[in-house]
mmCIF file of N, CA, C and O in Angstrom:
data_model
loop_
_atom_site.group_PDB
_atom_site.id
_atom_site.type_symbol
_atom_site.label_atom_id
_atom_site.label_comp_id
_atom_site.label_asym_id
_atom_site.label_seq_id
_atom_site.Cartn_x
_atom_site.Cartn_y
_atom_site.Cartn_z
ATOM 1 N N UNK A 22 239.317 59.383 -85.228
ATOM 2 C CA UNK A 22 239.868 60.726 -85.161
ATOM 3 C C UNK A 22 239.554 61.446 -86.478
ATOM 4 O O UNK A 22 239.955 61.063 -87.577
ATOM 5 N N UNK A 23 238.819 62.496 -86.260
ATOM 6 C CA UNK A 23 238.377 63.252 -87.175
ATOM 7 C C UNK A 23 239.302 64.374 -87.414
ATOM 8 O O UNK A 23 239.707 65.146 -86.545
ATOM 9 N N UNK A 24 239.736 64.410 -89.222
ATOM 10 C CA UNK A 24 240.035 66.139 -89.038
ATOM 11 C C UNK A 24 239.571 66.709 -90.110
ATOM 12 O O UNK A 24 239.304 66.356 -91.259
ATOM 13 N N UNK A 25 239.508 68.159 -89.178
ATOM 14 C CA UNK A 25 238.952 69.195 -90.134
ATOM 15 C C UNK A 25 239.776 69.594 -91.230
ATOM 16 O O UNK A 25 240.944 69.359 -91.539
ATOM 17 N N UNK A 26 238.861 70.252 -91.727
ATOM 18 C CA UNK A 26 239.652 71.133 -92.981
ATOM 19 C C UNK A 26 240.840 72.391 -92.257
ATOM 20 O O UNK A 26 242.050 72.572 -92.390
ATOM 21 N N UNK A 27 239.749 73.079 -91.466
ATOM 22 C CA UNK A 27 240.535 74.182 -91.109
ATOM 23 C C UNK A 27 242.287 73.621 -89.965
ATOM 24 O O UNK A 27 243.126 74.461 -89.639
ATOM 25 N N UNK A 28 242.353 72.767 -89.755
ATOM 26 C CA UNK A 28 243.865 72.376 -89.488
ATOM 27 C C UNK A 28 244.555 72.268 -90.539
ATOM 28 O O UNK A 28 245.598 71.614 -90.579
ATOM 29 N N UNK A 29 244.022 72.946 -91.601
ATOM 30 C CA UNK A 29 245.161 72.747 -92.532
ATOM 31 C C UNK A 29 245.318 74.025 -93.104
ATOM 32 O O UNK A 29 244.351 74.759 -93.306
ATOM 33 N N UNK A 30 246.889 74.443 -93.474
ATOM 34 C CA UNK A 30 247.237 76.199 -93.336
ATOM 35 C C UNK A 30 247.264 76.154 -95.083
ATOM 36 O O UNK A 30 247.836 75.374 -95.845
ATOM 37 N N UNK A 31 246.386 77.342 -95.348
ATOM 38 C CA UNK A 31 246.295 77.711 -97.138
ATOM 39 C C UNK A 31 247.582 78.152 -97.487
ATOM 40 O O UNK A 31 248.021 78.017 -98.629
ATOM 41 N N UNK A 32 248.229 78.685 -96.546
ATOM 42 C CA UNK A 32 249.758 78.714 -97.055
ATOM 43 C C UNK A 32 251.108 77.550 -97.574
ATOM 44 O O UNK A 32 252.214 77.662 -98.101
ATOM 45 N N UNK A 33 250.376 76.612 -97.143
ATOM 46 C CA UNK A 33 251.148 75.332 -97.326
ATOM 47 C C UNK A 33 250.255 74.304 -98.636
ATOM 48 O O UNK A 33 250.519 73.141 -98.939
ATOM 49 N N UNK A 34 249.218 75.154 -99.196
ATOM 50 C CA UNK A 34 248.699 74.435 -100.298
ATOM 51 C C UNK A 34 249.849 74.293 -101.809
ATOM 52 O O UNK A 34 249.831 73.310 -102.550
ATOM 53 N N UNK A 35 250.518 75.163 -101.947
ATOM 54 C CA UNK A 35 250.939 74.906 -102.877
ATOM 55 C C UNK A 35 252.576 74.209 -103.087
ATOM 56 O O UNK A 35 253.597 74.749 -102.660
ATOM 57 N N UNK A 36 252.546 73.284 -103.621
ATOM 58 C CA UNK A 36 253.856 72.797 -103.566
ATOM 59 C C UNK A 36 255.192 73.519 -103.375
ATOM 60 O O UNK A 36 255.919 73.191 -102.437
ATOM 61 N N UNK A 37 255.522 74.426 -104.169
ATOM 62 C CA UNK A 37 256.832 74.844 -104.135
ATOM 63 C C UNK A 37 256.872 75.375 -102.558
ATOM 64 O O UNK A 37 257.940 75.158 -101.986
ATOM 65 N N UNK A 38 255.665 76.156 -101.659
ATOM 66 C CA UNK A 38 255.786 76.457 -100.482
ATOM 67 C C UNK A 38 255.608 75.676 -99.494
ATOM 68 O O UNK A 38 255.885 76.072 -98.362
ATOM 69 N N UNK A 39 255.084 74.344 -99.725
ATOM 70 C CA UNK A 39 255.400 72.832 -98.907
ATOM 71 C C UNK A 39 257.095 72.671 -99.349
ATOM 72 O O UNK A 39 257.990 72.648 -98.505
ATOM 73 N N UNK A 40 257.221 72.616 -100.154
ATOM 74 C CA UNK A 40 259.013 72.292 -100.571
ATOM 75 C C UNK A 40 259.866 73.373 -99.631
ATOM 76 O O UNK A 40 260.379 72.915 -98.610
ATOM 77 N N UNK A 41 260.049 74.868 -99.949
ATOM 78 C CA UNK A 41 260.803 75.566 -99.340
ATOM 79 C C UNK A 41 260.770 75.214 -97.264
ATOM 80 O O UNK A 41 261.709 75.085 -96.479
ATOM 81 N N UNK A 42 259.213 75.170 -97.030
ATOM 82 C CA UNK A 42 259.566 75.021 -95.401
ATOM 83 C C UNK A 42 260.023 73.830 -95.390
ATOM 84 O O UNK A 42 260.608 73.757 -94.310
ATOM 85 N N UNK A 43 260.133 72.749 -95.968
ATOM 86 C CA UNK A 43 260.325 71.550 -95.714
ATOM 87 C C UNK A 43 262.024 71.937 -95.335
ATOM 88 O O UNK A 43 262.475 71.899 -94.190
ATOM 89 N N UNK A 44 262.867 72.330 -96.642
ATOM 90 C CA UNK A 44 263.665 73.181 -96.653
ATOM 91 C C UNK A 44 264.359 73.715 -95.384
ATOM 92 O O UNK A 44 265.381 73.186 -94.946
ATOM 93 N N UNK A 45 263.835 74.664 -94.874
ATOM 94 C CA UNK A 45 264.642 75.651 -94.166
ATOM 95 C C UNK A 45 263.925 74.849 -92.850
ATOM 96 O O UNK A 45 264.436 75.367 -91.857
ATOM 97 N N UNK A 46 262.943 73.787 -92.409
ATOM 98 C CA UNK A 46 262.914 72.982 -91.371
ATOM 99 C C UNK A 46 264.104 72.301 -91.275
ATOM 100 O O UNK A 46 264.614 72.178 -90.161
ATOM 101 N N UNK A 47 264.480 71.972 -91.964
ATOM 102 C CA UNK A 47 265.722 70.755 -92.263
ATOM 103 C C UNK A 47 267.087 71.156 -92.256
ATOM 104 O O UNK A 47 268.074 70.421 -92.285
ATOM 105 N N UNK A 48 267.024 72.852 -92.198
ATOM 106 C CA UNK A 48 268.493 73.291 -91.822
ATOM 107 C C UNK A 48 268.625 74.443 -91.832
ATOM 108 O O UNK A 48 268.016 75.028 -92.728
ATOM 109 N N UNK A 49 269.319 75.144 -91.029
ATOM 110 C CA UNK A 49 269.081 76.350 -90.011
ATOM 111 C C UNK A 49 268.813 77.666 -91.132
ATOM 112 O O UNK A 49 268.306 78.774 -90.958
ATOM 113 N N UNK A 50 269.335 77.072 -92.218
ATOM 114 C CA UNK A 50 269.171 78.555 -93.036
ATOM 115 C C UNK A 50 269.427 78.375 -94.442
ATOM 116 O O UNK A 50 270.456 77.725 -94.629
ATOM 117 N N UNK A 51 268.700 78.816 -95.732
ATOM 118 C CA UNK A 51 269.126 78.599 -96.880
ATOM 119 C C UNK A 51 269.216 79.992 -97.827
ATOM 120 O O UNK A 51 268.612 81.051 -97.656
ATOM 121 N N UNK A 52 269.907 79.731 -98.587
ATOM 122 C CA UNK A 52 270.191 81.068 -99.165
ATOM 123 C C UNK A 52 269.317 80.958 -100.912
ATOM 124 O O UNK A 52 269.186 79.978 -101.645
ATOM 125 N N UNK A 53 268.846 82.427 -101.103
ATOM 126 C CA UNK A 53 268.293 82.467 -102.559
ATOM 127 C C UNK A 53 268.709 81.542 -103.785
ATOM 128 O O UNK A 53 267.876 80.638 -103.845
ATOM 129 N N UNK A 54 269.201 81.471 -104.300
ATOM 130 C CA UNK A 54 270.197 80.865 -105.476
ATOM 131 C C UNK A 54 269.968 79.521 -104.914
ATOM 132 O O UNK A 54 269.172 78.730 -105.421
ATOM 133 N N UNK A 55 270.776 79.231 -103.708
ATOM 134 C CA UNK A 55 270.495 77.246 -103.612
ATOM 135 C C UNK A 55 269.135 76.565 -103.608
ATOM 136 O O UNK A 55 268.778 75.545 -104.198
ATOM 137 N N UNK A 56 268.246 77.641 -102.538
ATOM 138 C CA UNK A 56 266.839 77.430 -103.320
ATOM 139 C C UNK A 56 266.574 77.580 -104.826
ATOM 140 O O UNK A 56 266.281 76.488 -105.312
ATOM 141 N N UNK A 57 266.578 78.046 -105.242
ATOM 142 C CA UNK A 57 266.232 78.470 -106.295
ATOM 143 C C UNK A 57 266.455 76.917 -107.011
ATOM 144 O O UNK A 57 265.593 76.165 -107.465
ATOM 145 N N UNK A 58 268.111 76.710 -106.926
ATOM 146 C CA UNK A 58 268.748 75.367 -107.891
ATOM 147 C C UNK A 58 267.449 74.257 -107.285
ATOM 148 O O UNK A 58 266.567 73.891 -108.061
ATOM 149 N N UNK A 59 267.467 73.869 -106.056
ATOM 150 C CA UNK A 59 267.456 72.964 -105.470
ATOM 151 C C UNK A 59 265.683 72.687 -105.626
ATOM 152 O O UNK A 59 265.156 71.575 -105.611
ATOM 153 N N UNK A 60 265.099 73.767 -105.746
ATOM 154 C CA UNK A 60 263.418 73.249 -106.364
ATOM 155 C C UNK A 60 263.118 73.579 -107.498
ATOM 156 O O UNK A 60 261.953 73.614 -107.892
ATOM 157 N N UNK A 61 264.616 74.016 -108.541
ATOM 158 C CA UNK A 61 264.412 73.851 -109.780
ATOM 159 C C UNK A 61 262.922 74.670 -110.121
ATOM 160 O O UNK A 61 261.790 74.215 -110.288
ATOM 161 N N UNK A 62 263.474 76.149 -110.147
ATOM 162 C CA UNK A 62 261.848 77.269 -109.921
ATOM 163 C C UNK A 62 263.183 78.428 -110.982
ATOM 164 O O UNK A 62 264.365 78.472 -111.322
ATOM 165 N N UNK A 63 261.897 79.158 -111.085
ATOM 166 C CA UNK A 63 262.399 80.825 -111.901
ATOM 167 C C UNK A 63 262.968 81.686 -110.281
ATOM 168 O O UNK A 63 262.925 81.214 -109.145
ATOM 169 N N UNK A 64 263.490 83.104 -110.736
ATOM 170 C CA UNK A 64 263.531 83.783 -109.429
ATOM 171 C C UNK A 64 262.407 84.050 -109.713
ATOM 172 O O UNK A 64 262.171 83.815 -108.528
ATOM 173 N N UNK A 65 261.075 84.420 -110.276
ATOM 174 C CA UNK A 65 260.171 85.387 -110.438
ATOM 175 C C UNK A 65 259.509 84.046 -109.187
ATOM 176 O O UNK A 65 259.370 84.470 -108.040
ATOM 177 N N UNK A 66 259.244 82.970 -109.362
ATOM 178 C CA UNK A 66 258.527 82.073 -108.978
ATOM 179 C C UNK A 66 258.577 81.674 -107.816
ATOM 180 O O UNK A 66 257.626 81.168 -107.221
ATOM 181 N N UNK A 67 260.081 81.920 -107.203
ATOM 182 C CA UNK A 67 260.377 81.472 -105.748
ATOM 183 C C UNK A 67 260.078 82.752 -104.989
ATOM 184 O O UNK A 67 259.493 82.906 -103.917
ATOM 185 N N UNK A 68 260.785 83.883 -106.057
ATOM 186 C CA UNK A 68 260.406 84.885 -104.867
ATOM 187 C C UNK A 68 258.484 85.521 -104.483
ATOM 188 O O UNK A 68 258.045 86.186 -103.544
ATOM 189 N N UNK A 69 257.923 85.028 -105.482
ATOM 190 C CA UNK A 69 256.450 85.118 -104.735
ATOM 191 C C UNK A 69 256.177 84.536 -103.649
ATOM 192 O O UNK A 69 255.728 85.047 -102.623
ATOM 193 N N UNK A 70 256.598 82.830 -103.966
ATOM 194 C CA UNK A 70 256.052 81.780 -102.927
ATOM 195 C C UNK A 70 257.124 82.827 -101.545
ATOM 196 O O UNK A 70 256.536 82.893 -100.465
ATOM 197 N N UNK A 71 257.875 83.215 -101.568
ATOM 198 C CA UNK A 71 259.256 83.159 -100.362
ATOM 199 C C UNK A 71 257.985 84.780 -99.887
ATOM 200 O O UNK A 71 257.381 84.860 -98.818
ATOM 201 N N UNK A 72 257.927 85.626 -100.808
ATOM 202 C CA UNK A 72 257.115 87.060 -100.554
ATOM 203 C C UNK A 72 255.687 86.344 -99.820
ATOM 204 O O UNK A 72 255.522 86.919 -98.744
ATOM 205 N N UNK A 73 254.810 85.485 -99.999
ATOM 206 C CA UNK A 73 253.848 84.643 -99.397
ATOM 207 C C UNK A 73 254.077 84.343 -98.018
ATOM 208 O O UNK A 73 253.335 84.820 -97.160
ATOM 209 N N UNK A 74 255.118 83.532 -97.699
ATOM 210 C CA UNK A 74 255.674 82.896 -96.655
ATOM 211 C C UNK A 74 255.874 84.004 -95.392
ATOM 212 O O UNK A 74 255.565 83.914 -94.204
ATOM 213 N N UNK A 75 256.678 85.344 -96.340
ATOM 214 C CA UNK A 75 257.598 86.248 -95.586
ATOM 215 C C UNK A 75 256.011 87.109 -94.753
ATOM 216 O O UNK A 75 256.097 87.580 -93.619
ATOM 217 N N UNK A 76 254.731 87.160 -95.549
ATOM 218 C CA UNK A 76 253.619 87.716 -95.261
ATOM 219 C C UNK A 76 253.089 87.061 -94.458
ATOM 220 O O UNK A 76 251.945 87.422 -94.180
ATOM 221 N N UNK A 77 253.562 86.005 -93.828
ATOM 222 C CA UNK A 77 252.459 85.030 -93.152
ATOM 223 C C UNK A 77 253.121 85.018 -91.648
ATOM 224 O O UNK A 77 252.701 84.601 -90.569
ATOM 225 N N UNK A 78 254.390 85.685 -92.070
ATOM 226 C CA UNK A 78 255.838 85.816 -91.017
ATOM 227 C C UNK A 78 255.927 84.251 -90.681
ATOM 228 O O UNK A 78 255.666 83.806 -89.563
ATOM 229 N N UNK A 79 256.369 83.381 -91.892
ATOM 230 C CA UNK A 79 256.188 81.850 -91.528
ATOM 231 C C UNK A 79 258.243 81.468 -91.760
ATOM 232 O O UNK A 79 258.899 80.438 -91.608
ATOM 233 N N UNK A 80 258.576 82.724 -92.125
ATOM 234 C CA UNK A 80 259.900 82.599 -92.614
ATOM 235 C C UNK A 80 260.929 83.920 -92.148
ATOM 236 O O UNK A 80 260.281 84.966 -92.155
ATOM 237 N N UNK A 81 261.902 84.053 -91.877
ATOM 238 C CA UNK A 81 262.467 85.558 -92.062
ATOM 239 C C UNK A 81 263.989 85.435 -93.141
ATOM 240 O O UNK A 81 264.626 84.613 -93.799
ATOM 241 N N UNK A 82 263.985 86.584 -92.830
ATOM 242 C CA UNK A 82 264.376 87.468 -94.389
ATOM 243 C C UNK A 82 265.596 88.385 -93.526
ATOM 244 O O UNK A 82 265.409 89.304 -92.728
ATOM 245 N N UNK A 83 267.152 87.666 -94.083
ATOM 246 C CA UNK A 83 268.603 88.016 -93.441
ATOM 247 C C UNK A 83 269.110 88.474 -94.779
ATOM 248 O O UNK A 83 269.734 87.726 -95.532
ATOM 249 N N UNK A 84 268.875 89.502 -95.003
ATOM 250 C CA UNK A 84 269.459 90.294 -96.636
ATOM 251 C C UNK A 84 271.351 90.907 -96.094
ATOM 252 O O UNK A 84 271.591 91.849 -95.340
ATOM 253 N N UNK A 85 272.305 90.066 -96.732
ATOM 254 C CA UNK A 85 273.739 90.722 -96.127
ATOM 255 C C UNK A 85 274.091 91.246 -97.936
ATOM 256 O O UNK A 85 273.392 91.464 -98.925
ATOM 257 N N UNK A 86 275.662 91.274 -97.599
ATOM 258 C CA UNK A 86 276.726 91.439 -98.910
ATOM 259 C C UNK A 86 277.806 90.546 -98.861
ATOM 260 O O UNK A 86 278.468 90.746 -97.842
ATOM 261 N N UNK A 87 278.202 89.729 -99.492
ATOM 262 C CA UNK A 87 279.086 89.053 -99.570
ATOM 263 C C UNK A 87 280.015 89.933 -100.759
ATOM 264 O O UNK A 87 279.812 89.874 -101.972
ATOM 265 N N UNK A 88 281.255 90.890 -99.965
ATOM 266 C CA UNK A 88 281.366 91.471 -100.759
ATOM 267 C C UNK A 88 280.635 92.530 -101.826
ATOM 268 O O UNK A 88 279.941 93.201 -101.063
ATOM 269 N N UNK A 89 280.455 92.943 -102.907
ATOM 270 C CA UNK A 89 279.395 93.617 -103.666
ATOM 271 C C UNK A 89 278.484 92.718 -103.688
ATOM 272 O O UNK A 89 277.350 93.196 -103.715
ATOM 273 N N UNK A 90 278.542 91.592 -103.686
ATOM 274 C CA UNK A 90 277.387 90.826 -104.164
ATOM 275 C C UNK A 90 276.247 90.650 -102.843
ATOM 276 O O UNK A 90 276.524 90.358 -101.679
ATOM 277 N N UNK A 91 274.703 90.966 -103.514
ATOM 278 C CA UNK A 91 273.507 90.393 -102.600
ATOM 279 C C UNK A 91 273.920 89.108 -102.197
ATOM 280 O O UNK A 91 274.659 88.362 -102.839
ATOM 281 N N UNK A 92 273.266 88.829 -100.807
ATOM 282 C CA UNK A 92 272.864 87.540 -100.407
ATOM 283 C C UNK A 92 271.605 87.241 -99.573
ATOM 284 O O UNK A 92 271.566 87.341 -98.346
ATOM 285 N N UNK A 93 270.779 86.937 -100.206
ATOM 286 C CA UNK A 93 269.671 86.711 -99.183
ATOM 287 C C UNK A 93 269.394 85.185 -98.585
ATOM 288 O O UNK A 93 269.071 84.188 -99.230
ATOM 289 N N UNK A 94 269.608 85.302 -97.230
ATOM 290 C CA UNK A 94 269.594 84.235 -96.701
ATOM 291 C C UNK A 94 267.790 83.983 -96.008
ATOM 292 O O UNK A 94 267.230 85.030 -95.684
ATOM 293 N N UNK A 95 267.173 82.971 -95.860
ATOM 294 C CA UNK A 95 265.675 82.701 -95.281
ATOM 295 C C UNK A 95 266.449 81.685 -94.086
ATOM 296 O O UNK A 95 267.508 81.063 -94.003
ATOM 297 N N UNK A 96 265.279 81.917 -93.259
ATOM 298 C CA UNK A 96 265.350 80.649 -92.143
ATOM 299 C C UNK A 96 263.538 80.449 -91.508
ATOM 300 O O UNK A 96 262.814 81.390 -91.835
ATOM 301 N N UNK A 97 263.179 79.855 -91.066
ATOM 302 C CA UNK A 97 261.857 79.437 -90.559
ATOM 303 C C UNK A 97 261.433 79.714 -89.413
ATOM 304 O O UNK A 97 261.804 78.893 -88.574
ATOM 305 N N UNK A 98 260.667 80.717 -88.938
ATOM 306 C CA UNK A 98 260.125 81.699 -87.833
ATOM 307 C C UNK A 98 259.945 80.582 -86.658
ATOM 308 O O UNK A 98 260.091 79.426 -87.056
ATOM 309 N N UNK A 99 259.709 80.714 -85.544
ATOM 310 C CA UNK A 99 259.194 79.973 -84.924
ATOM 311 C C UNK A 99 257.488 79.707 -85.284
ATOM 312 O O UNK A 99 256.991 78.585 -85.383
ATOM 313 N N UNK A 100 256.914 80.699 -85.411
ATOM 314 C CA UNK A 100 255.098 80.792 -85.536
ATOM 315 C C UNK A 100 255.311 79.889 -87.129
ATOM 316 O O UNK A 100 254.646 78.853 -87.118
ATOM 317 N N UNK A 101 255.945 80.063 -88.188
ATOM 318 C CA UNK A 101 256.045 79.318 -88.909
ATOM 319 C C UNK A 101 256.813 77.801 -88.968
ATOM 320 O O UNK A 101 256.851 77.234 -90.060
ATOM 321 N N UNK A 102 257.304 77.280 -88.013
ATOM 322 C CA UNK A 102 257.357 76.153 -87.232
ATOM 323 C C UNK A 102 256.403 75.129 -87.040
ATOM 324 O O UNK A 102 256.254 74.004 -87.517
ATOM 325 N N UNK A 103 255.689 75.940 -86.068
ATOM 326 C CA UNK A 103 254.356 75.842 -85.480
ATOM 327 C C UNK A 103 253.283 75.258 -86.493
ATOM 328 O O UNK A 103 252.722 74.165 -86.407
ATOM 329 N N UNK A 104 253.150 76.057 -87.299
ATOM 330 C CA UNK A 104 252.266 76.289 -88.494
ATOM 331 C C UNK A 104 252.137 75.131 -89.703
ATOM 332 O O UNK A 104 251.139 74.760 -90.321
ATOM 333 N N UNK A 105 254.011 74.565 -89.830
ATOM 334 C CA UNK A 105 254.217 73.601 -90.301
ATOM 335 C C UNK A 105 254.203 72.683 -90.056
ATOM 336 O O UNK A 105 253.906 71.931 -90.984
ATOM 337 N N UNK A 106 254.409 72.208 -89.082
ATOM 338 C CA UNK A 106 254.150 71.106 -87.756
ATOM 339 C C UNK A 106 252.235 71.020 -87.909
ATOM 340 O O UNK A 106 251.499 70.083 -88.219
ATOM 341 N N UNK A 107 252.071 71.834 -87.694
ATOM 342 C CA UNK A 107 250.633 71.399 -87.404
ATOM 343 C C UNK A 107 249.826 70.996 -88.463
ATOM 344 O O UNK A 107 248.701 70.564 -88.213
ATOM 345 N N UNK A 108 250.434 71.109 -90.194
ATOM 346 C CA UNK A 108 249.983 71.096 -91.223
ATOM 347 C C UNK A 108 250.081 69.254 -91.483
ATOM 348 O O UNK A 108 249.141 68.489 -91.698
ATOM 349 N N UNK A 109 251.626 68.915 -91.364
ATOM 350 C CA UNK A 109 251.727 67.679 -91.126
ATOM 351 C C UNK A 109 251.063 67.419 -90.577
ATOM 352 O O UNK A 109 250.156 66.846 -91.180
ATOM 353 N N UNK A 110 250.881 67.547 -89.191
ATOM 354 C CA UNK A 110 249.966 66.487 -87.936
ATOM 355 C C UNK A 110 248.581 66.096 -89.036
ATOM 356 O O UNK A 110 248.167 64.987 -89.375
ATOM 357 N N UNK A 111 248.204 67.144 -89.324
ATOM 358 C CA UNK A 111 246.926 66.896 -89.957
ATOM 359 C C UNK A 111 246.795 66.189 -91.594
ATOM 360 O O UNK A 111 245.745 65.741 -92.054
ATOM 361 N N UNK A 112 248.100 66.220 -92.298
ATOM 362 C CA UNK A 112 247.957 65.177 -93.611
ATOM 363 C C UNK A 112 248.245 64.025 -92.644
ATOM 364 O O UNK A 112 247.456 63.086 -92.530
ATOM 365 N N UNK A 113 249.057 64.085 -92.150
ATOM 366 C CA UNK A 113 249.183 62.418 -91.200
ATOM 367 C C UNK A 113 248.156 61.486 -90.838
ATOM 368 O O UNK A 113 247.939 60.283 -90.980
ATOM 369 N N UNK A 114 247.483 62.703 -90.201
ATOM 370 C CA UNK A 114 245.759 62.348 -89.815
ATOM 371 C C UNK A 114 245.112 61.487 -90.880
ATOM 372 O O UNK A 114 244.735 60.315 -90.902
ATOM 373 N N UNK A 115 245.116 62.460 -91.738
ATOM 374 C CA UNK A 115 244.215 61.962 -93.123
ATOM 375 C C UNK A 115 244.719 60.645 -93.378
ATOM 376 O O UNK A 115 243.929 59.768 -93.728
ATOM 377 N N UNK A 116 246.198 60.351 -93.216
ATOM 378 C CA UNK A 116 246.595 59.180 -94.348
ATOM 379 C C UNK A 116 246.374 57.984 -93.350
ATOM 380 O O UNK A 116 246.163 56.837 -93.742
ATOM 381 N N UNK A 117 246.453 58.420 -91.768
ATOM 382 C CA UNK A 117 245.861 57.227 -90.564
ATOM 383 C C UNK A 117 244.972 57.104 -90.823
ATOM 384 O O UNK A 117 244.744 55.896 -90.771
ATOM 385 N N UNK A 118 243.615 57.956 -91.325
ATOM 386 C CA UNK A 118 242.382 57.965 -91.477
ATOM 387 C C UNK A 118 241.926 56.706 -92.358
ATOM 388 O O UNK A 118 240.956 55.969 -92.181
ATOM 389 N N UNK A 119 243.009 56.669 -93.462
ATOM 390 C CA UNK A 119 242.405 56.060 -94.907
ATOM 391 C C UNK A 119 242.794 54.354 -94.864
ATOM 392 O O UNK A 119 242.296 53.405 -95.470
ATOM 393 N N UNK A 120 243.775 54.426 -93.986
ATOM 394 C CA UNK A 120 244.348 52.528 -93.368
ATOM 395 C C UNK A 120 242.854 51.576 -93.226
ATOM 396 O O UNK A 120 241.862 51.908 -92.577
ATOM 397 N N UNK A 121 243.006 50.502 -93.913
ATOM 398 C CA UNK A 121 242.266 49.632 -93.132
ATOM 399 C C UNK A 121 242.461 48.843 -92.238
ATOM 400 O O UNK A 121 241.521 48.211 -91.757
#
């Protein structure tokens, strides 16, 4: 079983944006700040990778108020589901590939 390159999504090349979907796969919804703690990132840094994600529509974007205070909550699109799922299938591939 051969795989290509192109099964694998350029959006999921960089770590912190393999970390966040891993993330919001794993539970229905996470909010700014706990990300933030939880992959140990700047805001300048999460919110690119999260602005990346939000462009790829691999994520959506639930902006409320808790009280005066912002809260931005993310959760994981279905097409970005999809997208992630299929990124795995294909490192999986690779690492079946490399077994002797």
């Amino acid at each position: 079983m051969k795989t290509s390159l192109d099964q694998f999504d350029k959006a999921f090349e960089n770590r912190i944006r393999l970390q966040i979907m891993s993330v919001l796969l794993a539970n229905e919804h996470y909010d700014f700040n706990s990300l933030k703690d939880l992959l140990d990132v700047t805001d300048g840094n999460l919110a690119s990778h999260i602005k990346a994600l939000e462009k790829e529509e691999y994520i959506i974007v639930n902006k409320t108020f808790i009280g005066k205070k912002p809260n931005t909550q993310y959760s994981v699109s279905e097409k970005g589901r999809k997208a992630f799922i299929k990124h795995l299938e294909a490192l999986e591939n690779i690492i079946k590939q490399q077994k002797i």
